[in-house]
């Protein structure tokens, strides 16, 4: 079985940063132009948790955000021109709000509630592209469970 191996997916990570029942979303400057958690592709040989720390720092200016458990694995396309992705979404609870400093990749940010996401106040889909509402519903549910099992986390 010699020869080159054809790669099938780019690996991405997303950090669902929660504080006091609110989730940090960043508005993307490129397609799809939606609000989404910070994250992105891993560099070659970069461990997922280190890559997520790097992406969070680059995109939001937040440093040393605690990385919790993986909430989900997803595969597919984020928009029509993207490669096939394998994405891990991580729970990242923080004890207090910190100043956000956006990168050139983003134009705005919001600390949001699930109700605000469900009302589309902060659009998370652009037609069929983006992050489906069910992922946010699961993330908020897992965050609530985390807070119950870690009462000293606030």
PDB file of C-alpha atoms in Angstrom:
ATOM      1  CA  UNK A   1       0.000   0.000   0.000  1.00  0.00           C
ATOM      2  CA  UNK A   2       2.572   2.592  -1.044  1.00  0.00           C
ATOM      3  CA  UNK A   3       1.948   5.991  -2.481  1.00  0.00           C
ATOM      4  CA  UNK A   4       0.344   9.141  -1.238  1.00  0.00           C
ATOM      5  CA  UNK A   5      -2.624   9.097   1.087  1.00  0.00           C
ATOM      6  CA  UNK A   6      -5.471  11.368   0.033  1.00  0.00           C
ATOM      7  CA  UNK A   7      -6.739  13.460   2.952  1.00  0.00           C
ATOM      8  CA  UNK A   8     -10.484  13.650   3.313  1.00  0.00           C
ATOM      9  CA  UNK A   9     -11.278  16.352   5.903  1.00  0.00           C
ATOM     10  CA  UNK A  10      -9.775  19.494   7.399  1.00  0.00           C
ATOM     11  CA  UNK A  11      -9.988  19.404  11.214  1.00  0.00           C
ATOM     12  CA  UNK A  12     -11.594  22.376  12.953  1.00  0.00           C
ATOM     13  CA  UNK A  13     -12.382  23.251  16.556  1.00  0.00           C
ATOM     14  CA  UNK A  14     -14.979  25.595  18.074  1.00  0.00           C
ATOM     15  CA  UNK A  15     -15.038  26.969  21.618  1.00  0.00           C
ATOM     16  CA  UNK A  16     -18.457  27.529  23.151  1.00  0.00           C
ATOM     17  CA  UNK A  17     -17.399  30.135  25.721  1.00  0.00           C
ATOM     18  CA  UNK A  18     -20.090  30.528  28.371  1.00  0.00           C
ATOM     19  CA  UNK A  19     -20.313  32.995  31.232  1.00  0.00           C
ATOM     20  CA  UNK A  20     -23.331  33.514  33.481  1.00  0.00           C
ATOM     21  CA  UNK A  21     -25.747  31.726  31.116  1.00  0.00           C
ATOM     22  CA  UNK A  22     -24.543  33.664  28.066  1.00  0.00           C
ATOM     23  CA  UNK A  23     -22.551  32.425  25.065  1.00  0.00           C
ATOM     24  CA  UNK A  24     -19.902  34.427  23.222  1.00  0.00           C
ATOM     25  CA  UNK A  25     -20.566  34.690  19.488  1.00  0.00           C
ATOM     26  CA  UNK A  26     -18.386  36.509  16.945  1.00  0.00           C
ATOM     27  CA  UNK A  27     -19.732  37.949  13.669  1.00  0.00           C
ATOM     28  CA  UNK A  28     -17.700  36.668  10.726  1.00  0.00           C
ATOM     29  CA  UNK A  29     -16.479  39.056   8.001  1.00  0.00           C
ATOM     30  CA  UNK A  30     -16.574  36.363   5.298  1.00  0.00           C
ATOM     31  CA  UNK A  31     -18.972  33.698   4.079  1.00  0.00           C
ATOM     32  CA  UNK A  32     -21.033  32.666   5.762  1.00  0.00           C
ATOM     33  CA  UNK A  33     -21.463  36.085   7.457  1.00  0.00           C
ATOM     34  CA  UNK A  34     -22.989  34.738  10.629  1.00  0.00           C
ATOM     35  CA  UNK A  35     -22.467  34.857  14.367  1.00  0.00           C
ATOM     36  CA  UNK A  36     -20.537  31.793  15.532  1.00  0.00           C
ATOM     37  CA  UNK A  37     -18.311  30.684  18.413  1.00  0.00           C
ATOM     38  CA  UNK A  38     -14.574  31.342  18.044  1.00  0.00           C
ATOM     39  CA  UNK A  39     -12.593  28.604  16.371  1.00  0.00           C
ATOM     40  CA  UNK A  40     -11.015  27.431  13.163  1.00  0.00           C
ATOM     41  CA  UNK A  41      -8.747  24.929  11.488  1.00  0.00           C
ATOM     42  CA  UNK A  42      -5.898  23.181  13.229  1.00  0.00           C
ATOM     43  CA  UNK A  43      -2.358  23.699  12.007  1.00  0.00           C
ATOM     44  CA  UNK A  44      -0.344  20.677  10.878  1.00  0.00           C
ATOM     45  CA  UNK A  45       0.507  18.499  13.924  1.00  0.00           C
ATOM     46  CA  UNK A  46      -1.299  20.895  16.292  1.00  0.00           C
ATOM     47  CA  UNK A  47      -3.152  19.208  19.178  1.00  0.00           C
ATOM     48  CA  UNK A  48      -6.860  20.153  19.202  1.00  0.00           C
ATOM     49  CA  UNK A  49      -6.898  21.846  22.614  1.00  0.00           C
ATOM     50  CA  UNK A  50      -3.802  23.921  21.788  1.00  0.00           C
ATOM     51  CA  UNK A  51      -5.328  24.869  18.446  1.00  0.00           C
ATOM     52  CA  UNK A  52      -8.537  25.941  20.150  1.00  0.00           C
ATOM     53  CA  UNK A  53      -6.609  28.086  22.650  1.00  0.00           C
ATOM     54  CA  UNK A  54      -4.775  29.694  19.713  1.00  0.00           C
ATOM     55  CA  UNK A  55      -7.977  30.335  17.754  1.00  0.00           C
ATOM     56  CA  UNK A  56      -9.778  31.807  20.786  1.00  0.00           C
ATOM     57  CA  UNK A  57      -6.817  34.099  21.499  1.00  0.00           C
ATOM     58  CA  UNK A  58      -6.459  35.174  17.843  1.00  0.00           C
ATOM     59  CA  UNK A  59     -10.158  35.793  17.234  1.00  0.00           C
ATOM     60  CA  UNK A  60     -11.335  37.235  20.572  1.00  0.00           C
ATOM     61  CA  UNK A  61      -8.223  38.298  22.471  1.00  0.00           C
ATOM     62  CA  UNK A  62      -9.250  36.027  25.355  1.00  0.00           C
ATOM     63  CA  UNK A  63      -6.276  34.191  26.833  1.00  0.00           C
ATOM     64  CA  UNK A  64      -6.125  31.020  28.928  1.00  0.00           C
ATOM     65  CA  UNK A  65      -9.796  30.132  28.484  1.00  0.00           C
ATOM     66  CA  UNK A  66     -10.467  26.793  30.213  1.00  0.00           C
ATOM     67  CA  UNK A  67     -11.207  24.089  27.647  1.00  0.00           C
ATOM     68  CA  UNK A  68     -13.793  21.626  28.884  1.00  0.00           C
ATOM     69  CA  UNK A  69     -15.177  18.447  27.362  1.00  0.00           C
ATOM     70  CA  UNK A  70     -16.003  17.882  23.704  1.00  0.00           C
ATOM     71  CA  UNK A  71     -19.725  18.481  23.250  1.00  0.00           C
ATOM     72  CA  UNK A  72     -20.022  17.155  19.713  1.00  0.00           C
ATOM     73  CA  UNK A  73     -18.252  16.010  16.578  1.00  0.00           C
ATOM     74  CA  UNK A  74     -19.662  17.116  13.237  1.00  0.00           C
ATOM     75  CA  UNK A  75     -18.636  16.610   9.627  1.00  0.00           C
ATOM     76  CA  UNK A  76     -19.746  18.384   6.496  1.00  0.00           C
ATOM     77  CA  UNK A  77     -19.293  21.704   4.745  1.00  0.00           C
ATOM     78  CA  UNK A  78     -19.573  25.063   6.515  1.00  0.00           C
ATOM     79  CA  UNK A  79     -20.262  26.859   3.217  1.00  0.00           C
ATOM     80  CA  UNK A  80     -20.173  25.859  -0.477  1.00  0.00           C
ATOM     81  CA  UNK A  81     -16.478  26.648  -1.029  1.00  0.00           C
ATOM     82  CA  UNK A  82     -15.171  25.028   2.148  1.00  0.00           C
ATOM     83  CA  UNK A  83     -13.493  21.641   2.160  1.00  0.00           C
ATOM     84  CA  UNK A  84     -15.077  18.763   3.988  1.00  0.00           C
ATOM     85  CA  UNK A  85     -14.618  19.495   7.695  1.00  0.00           C
ATOM     86  CA  UNK A  86     -14.425  17.408  10.828  1.00  0.00           C
ATOM     87  CA  UNK A  87     -15.319  19.775  13.668  1.00  0.00           C
ATOM     88  CA  UNK A  88     -15.099  19.294  17.434  1.00  0.00           C
ATOM     89  CA  UNK A  89     -17.167  21.659  19.569  1.00  0.00           C
ATOM     90  CA  UNK A  90     -15.805  22.188  23.100  1.00  0.00           C
ATOM     91  CA  UNK A  91     -17.507  23.550  26.217  1.00  0.00           C
ATOM     92  CA  UNK A  92     -15.436  26.472  27.560  1.00  0.00           C
ATOM     93  CA  UNK A  93     -17.019  27.936  30.733  1.00  0.00           C
ATOM     94  CA  UNK A  94     -15.363  31.038  32.195  1.00  0.00           C
ATOM     95  CA  UNK A  95     -16.071  32.423  35.698  1.00  0.00           C
ATOM     96  CA  UNK A  96     -16.327  36.118  34.747  1.00  0.00           C
ATOM     97  CA  UNK A  97     -16.700  38.278  31.653  1.00  0.00           C
ATOM     98  CA  UNK A  98     -13.413  39.407  30.111  1.00  0.00           C
ATOM     99  CA  UNK A  99     -12.762  42.158  27.552  1.00  0.00           C
ATOM    100  CA  UNK A 100     -13.100  40.922  23.970  1.00  0.00           C
ATOM    101  CA  UNK A 101     -10.675  42.198  21.311  1.00  0.00           C
ATOM    102  CA  UNK A 102     -11.751  41.180  17.812  1.00  0.00           C
ATOM    103  CA  UNK A 103      -9.420  40.078  15.027  1.00  0.00           C
ATOM    104  CA  UNK A 104      -9.681  41.302  11.438  1.00  0.00           C
ATOM    105  CA  UNK A 105     -11.802  38.205  10.726  1.00  0.00           C
ATOM    106  CA  UNK A 106     -14.735  39.546  12.768  1.00  0.00           C
ATOM    107  CA  UNK A 107     -16.762  42.766  12.915  1.00  0.00           C
ATOM    108  CA  UNK A 108     -18.802  42.381  16.101  1.00  0.00           C
ATOM    109  CA  UNK A 109     -19.386  40.177  19.112  1.00  0.00           C
ATOM    110  CA  UNK A 110     -22.223  39.467  21.490  1.00  0.00           C
ATOM    111  CA  UNK A 111     -22.784  37.637  24.744  1.00  0.00           C
ATOM    112  CA  UNK A 112     -26.064  35.920  23.884  1.00  0.00           C
ATOM    113  CA  UNK A 113     -28.791  33.854  25.459  1.00  0.00           C
ATOM    114  CA  UNK A 114     -30.451  30.875  23.834  1.00  0.00           C
ATOM    115  CA  UNK A 115     -33.647  32.937  23.457  1.00  0.00           C
ATOM    116  CA  UNK A 116     -31.733  35.554  21.450  1.00  0.00           C
ATOM    117  CA  UNK A 117     -30.250  32.881  19.203  1.00  0.00           C
ATOM    118  CA  UNK A 118     -33.654  31.232  18.705  1.00  0.00           C
ATOM    119  CA  UNK A 119     -35.210  34.612  17.793  1.00  0.00           C
ATOM    120  CA  UNK A 120     -32.463  35.130  15.160  1.00  0.00           C
ATOM    121  CA  UNK A 121     -31.362  38.380  16.808  1.00  0.00           C
ATOM    122  CA  UNK A 122     -27.841  37.139  16.112  1.00  0.00           C
ATOM    123  CA  UNK A 123     -28.113  35.107  12.871  1.00  0.00           C
ATOM    124  CA  UNK A 124     -26.280  31.787  13.050  1.00  0.00           C
ATOM    125  CA  UNK A 125     -27.349  30.560   9.600  1.00  0.00           C
ATOM    126  CA  UNK A 126     -27.014  32.077   6.124  1.00  0.00           C
ATOM    127  CA  UNK A 127     -29.486  30.062   4.111  1.00  0.00           C
ATOM    128  CA  UNK A 128     -28.361  26.444   4.510  1.00  0.00           C
ATOM    129  CA  UNK A 129     -24.875  27.455   5.733  1.00  0.00           C
ATOM    130  CA  UNK A 130     -23.744  27.977   9.299  1.00  0.00           C
ATOM    131  CA  UNK A 131     -24.353  26.285  12.627  1.00  0.00           C
ATOM    132  CA  UNK A 132     -27.772  24.764  13.156  1.00  0.00           C
ATOM    133  CA  UNK A 133     -29.949  25.825  16.080  1.00  0.00           C
ATOM    134  CA  UNK A 134     -29.891  22.291  17.525  1.00  0.00           C
ATOM    135  CA  UNK A 135     -26.135  22.640  18.221  1.00  0.00           C
ATOM    136  CA  UNK A 136     -26.774  25.773  20.283  1.00  0.00           C
ATOM    137  CA  UNK A 137     -29.683  24.145  22.111  1.00  0.00           C
ATOM    138  CA  UNK A 138     -27.448  21.198  23.025  1.00  0.00           C
ATOM    139  CA  UNK A 139     -24.610  23.512  24.060  1.00  0.00           C
ATOM    140  CA  UNK A 140     -26.820  25.503  26.445  1.00  0.00           C
ATOM    141  CA  UNK A 141     -28.208  22.265  27.892  1.00  0.00           C
ATOM    142  CA  UNK A 142     -24.721  20.848  28.452  1.00  0.00           C
ATOM    143  CA  UNK A 143     -23.590  24.147  30.010  1.00  0.00           C
ATOM    144  CA  UNK A 144     -26.532  24.036  32.457  1.00  0.00           C
ATOM    145  CA  UNK A 145     -25.628  20.436  33.359  1.00  0.00           C
ATOM    146  CA  UNK A 146     -22.001  21.491  33.823  1.00  0.00           C
ATOM    147  CA  UNK A 147     -22.995  24.307  36.194  1.00  0.00           C
ATOM    148  CA  UNK A 148     -25.100  21.895  38.271  1.00  0.00           C
ATOM    149  CA  UNK A 149     -22.227  19.402  38.545  1.00  0.00           C
ATOM    150  CA  UNK A 150     -19.626  22.178  39.157  1.00  0.00           C
ATOM    151  CA  UNK A 151     -21.371  24.610  41.533  1.00  0.00           C
ATOM    152  CA  UNK A 152     -18.083  26.401  42.355  1.00  0.00           C
ATOM    153  CA  UNK A 153     -17.535  27.311  38.686  1.00  0.00           C
ATOM    154  CA  UNK A 154     -19.287  30.708  39.002  1.00  0.00           C
TER     155      UNK A 154
END
